[in-house]
Amino acid sequence: MIRLIPLLLTAALALSACVSSTPQLGSDGKPLPKAYRISNSDTGKIQFRMLDSVNALRQAAGRPPVALNPQLNAAAATHARDMSVQNRPWHFGSDGSSPIDRIQRVGYAGKLVGETISETYESELETLAAWMDQPDTRRVIMAGEARNMGFAWFQEKGGKIWWTLVMGE
């Protein structure tokens, strides 16, 4: 019996090596998205990773750095959750609120520079890369007058993430 256990373990390892790691493909021939899972303990790490990435891009372009702002974070979190409720990525809340309304509601004293949003299964850095590829969202992230940033998300049980980044003066 003792000699049988190593044999069974070897067989199990051999079989596990045979499992295909080929990604499933969608109708467009591209790999289906794999959900990026976020745990509650990742919140601070993700926000500061995004802040560091945004500031690195801004520095490379000669722009001043931005700081995370708790009020803008709150406005971004409210909107990310609301987009999920509405099941559509857009800049207006289910109550008709605009980004300006949302930053005023949380008591942010500065001006809105802009808001970027996304509906995806990708990480924050993949989302930032996609935003930087689009002229309108890139303009918000790189705005020279921006001094503060809010960044938050809402992840649905199925894995879809609703990202919101808010820049303020």
Short mmCIF file of C-alpha atoms in Angstrom, two decimals:
data_model
loop_
_atom_site.label_atom_id
_atom_site.label_comp_id
_atom_site.label_asym_id
_atom_site.label_seq_id
_atom_site.Cartn_x
_atom_site.Cartn_y
_atom_site.Cartn_z
CA MET A 1 0.00 0.00 0.00
CA ILE A 2 2.83 2.41 0.86
CA ARG A 3 4.39 1.78 -2.57
CA LEU A 4 1.05 2.49 -4.25
CA ILE A 5 0.79 6.07 -2.90
CA PRO A 6 3.88 7.41 -4.76
CA LEU A 7 2.63 5.70 -7.93
CA LEU A 8 -0.78 7.32 -7.60
CA LEU A 9 0.79 10.74 -6.93
CA THR A 10 3.01 10.39 -9.99
CA ALA A 11 0.02 9.42 -12.13
CA ALA A 12 -2.02 12.36 -10.80
CA LEU A 13 0.82 14.79 -11.60
CA ALA A 14 1.21 13.34 -15.08
CA LEU A 15 -2.49 13.71 -15.77
CA SER A 16 -2.61 17.27 -14.45
CA ALA A 17 0.17 18.19 -16.88
CA CYS A 18 -2.05 17.01 -19.73
CA VAL A 19 -4.80 19.53 -18.93
CA SER A 20 -4.98 22.13 -21.68
CA SER A 21 -4.33 25.72 -20.70
CA THR A 22 -5.56 27.00 -24.07
CA PRO A 23 -7.84 29.98 -23.46
CA GLN A 24 -11.46 29.76 -24.56
CA LEU A 25 -12.15 31.89 -27.62
CA GLY A 26 -15.13 34.09 -28.28
CA SER A 27 -17.02 34.40 -31.57
CA ASP A 28 -14.52 37.07 -32.67
CA GLY A 29 -11.61 34.62 -32.27
CA LYS A 30 -10.17 36.54 -29.32
CA PRO A 31 -9.72 34.98 -25.89
CA LEU A 32 -12.71 35.40 -23.60
CA PRO A 33 -11.98 37.79 -20.75
CA LYS A 34 -10.85 36.31 -17.47
CA ALA A 35 -12.33 38.16 -14.54
CA TYR A 36 -9.87 40.16 -12.48
CA ARG A 37 -10.99 39.50 -8.92
CA ILE A 38 -10.64 42.22 -6.29
CA SER A 39 -10.75 41.48 -2.57
CA ASN A 40 -11.59 44.05 0.10
CA SER A 41 -7.98 43.98 1.29
CA ASP A 42 -6.81 45.13 -2.17
CA THR A 43 -8.52 48.53 -2.04
CA GLY A 44 -5.56 50.58 -0.83
CA LYS A 45 -3.09 48.73 -3.04
CA ILE A 46 -5.18 49.28 -6.15
CA GLN A 47 -5.82 52.97 -5.47
CA PHE A 48 -2.14 53.70 -4.84
CA ARG A 49 -1.02 51.57 -7.81
CA MET A 50 -3.34 53.64 -10.01
CA LEU A 51 -2.14 56.90 -8.43
CA ASP A 52 1.51 55.95 -8.95
CA SER A 53 0.82 54.94 -12.56
CA VAL A 54 -1.10 58.12 -13.34
CA ASN A 55 1.64 60.25 -11.77
CA ALA A 56 4.35 58.42 -13.70
CA LEU A 57 2.51 59.17 -16.95
CA ARG A 58 1.95 62.78 -15.91
CA GLN A 59 5.61 63.23 -14.92
CA ALA A 60 6.78 61.83 -18.27
CA ALA A 61 4.62 64.45 -19.98
CA GLY A 62 5.83 67.29 -17.73
CA ARG A 63 2.56 67.55 -15.78
CA PRO A 64 2.37 68.07 -12.01
CA PRO A 65 1.46 65.10 -9.83
CA VAL A 66 -2.02 64.57 -8.43
CA ALA A 67 -2.97 63.39 -4.94
CA LEU A 68 -5.70 60.97 -3.94
CA ASN A 69 -8.60 62.90 -2.48
CA PRO A 70 -11.06 61.14 -0.15
CA GLN A 71 -14.01 63.23 -1.34
CA LEU A 72 -13.28 62.48 -4.99
CA ASN A 73 -12.82 58.81 -4.06
CA ALA A 74 -16.31 58.89 -2.52
CA ALA A 75 -17.81 60.52 -5.63
CA ALA A 76 -16.10 57.93 -7.84
CA ALA A 77 -17.31 55.03 -5.66
CA THR A 78 -20.89 56.29 -5.71
CA HIS A 79 -20.86 56.54 -9.48
CA ALA A 80 -19.19 53.15 -10.05
CA ARG A 81 -21.91 51.43 -8.02
CA ASP A 82 -24.63 53.46 -9.74
CA MET A 83 -23.37 52.50 -13.22
CA SER A 84 -23.69 48.86 -12.17
CA VAL A 85 -27.27 49.45 -11.02
CA GLN A 86 -28.05 51.12 -14.36
CA ASN A 87 -26.05 48.46 -16.24
CA ARG A 88 -24.49 51.03 -18.53
CA PRO A 89 -21.29 53.04 -18.54
CA TRP A 90 -22.18 56.69 -18.77
CA HIS A 91 -21.53 59.91 -16.93
CA PHE A 92 -25.00 60.54 -15.53
CA GLY A 93 -26.36 59.03 -12.36
CA SER A 94 -29.66 57.19 -12.09
CA ASP A 95 -30.99 60.33 -10.39
CA GLY A 96 -29.84 62.53 -13.29
CA SER A 97 -26.72 63.73 -11.45
CA SER A 98 -23.67 64.88 -13.37
CA PRO A 99 -20.03 64.51 -12.30
CA ILE A 100 -20.19 68.11 -11.03
CA ASP A 101 -23.25 67.29 -8.91
CA ARG A 102 -21.50 64.25 -7.43
CA ILE A 103 -18.33 66.09 -6.37
CA GLN A 104 -20.42 68.87 -4.83
CA ARG A 105 -22.50 66.33 -2.88
CA VAL A 106 -19.39 64.92 -1.22
CA GLY A 107 -18.16 68.41 -0.29
CA TYR A 108 -15.27 68.76 -2.74
CA ALA A 109 -14.43 72.47 -2.83
CA GLY A 110 -12.42 72.45 -6.06
CA LYS A 111 -13.55 72.33 -9.68
CA LEU A 112 -14.15 69.23 -11.74
CA VAL A 113 -11.51 68.64 -14.41
CA GLY A 114 -13.13 65.50 -15.79
CA GLU A 115 -14.28 61.94 -15.23
CA THR A 116 -13.29 58.71 -16.95
CA ILE A 117 -15.34 55.55 -16.68
CA SER A 118 -15.13 51.96 -17.84
CA GLU A 119 -17.04 48.69 -17.78
CA THR A 120 -14.63 45.78 -17.99
CA TYR A 121 -13.25 42.54 -16.56
CA GLU A 122 -9.69 43.92 -16.70
CA SER A 123 -7.34 45.21 -14.02
CA GLU A 124 -6.94 48.87 -13.14
CA LEU A 125 -3.68 49.09 -15.11
CA GLU A 126 -5.20 47.51 -18.22
CA THR A 127 -8.07 49.98 -17.86
CA LEU A 128 -5.63 52.90 -17.52
CA ALA A 129 -3.85 51.74 -20.69
CA ALA A 130 -7.19 51.68 -22.55
CA TRP A 131 -8.02 55.18 -21.25
CA MET A 132 -4.63 56.46 -22.41
CA ASP A 133 -5.34 55.12 -25.91
CA GLN A 134 -8.41 57.35 -26.25
CA PRO A 135 -7.90 61.10 -26.78
CA ASP A 136 -10.84 62.23 -24.61
CA THR A 137 -9.99 60.11 -21.55
CA ARG A 138 -6.26 60.74 -22.00
CA ARG A 139 -6.97 64.48 -21.93
CA VAL A 140 -8.71 64.15 -18.54
CA ILE A 141 -5.89 62.09 -17.02
CA MET A 142 -3.17 64.36 -18.33
CA ALA A 143 -4.91 67.71 -17.69
CA GLY A 144 -2.33 70.19 -16.44
CA GLU A 145 -4.75 71.89 -14.05
CA ALA A 146 -5.58 68.65 -12.20
CA ARG A 147 -4.25 68.46 -8.63
CA ASN A 148 -6.52 65.82 -7.09
CA MET A 149 -7.74 62.42 -8.16
CA GLY A 150 -10.52 60.15 -7.01
CA PHE A 151 -10.52 56.53 -8.06
CA ALA A 152 -12.94 53.74 -7.19
CA TRP A 153 -14.77 50.75 -8.60
CA PHE A 154 -17.61 48.37 -8.06
CA GLN A 155 -17.22 44.68 -8.88
CA GLU A 156 -20.29 42.58 -9.56
CA LYS A 157 -20.51 38.95 -8.42
CA GLY A 158 -19.95 37.80 -12.01
CA GLY A 159 -16.64 39.69 -12.11
CA LYS A 160 -17.56 42.75 -14.18
CA ILE A 161 -15.88 45.88 -12.83
CA TRP A 162 -17.20 49.41 -13.14
CA TRP A 163 -14.23 51.81 -12.85
CA THR A 164 -14.50 55.56 -12.22
CA LEU A 165 -11.63 58.07 -12.10
CA VAL A 166 -12.36 61.71 -11.24
CA MET A 167 -9.86 64.56 -11.62
CA GLY A 168 -10.27 67.86 -9.83
CA GLU A 169 -8.44 71.17 -9.49
#
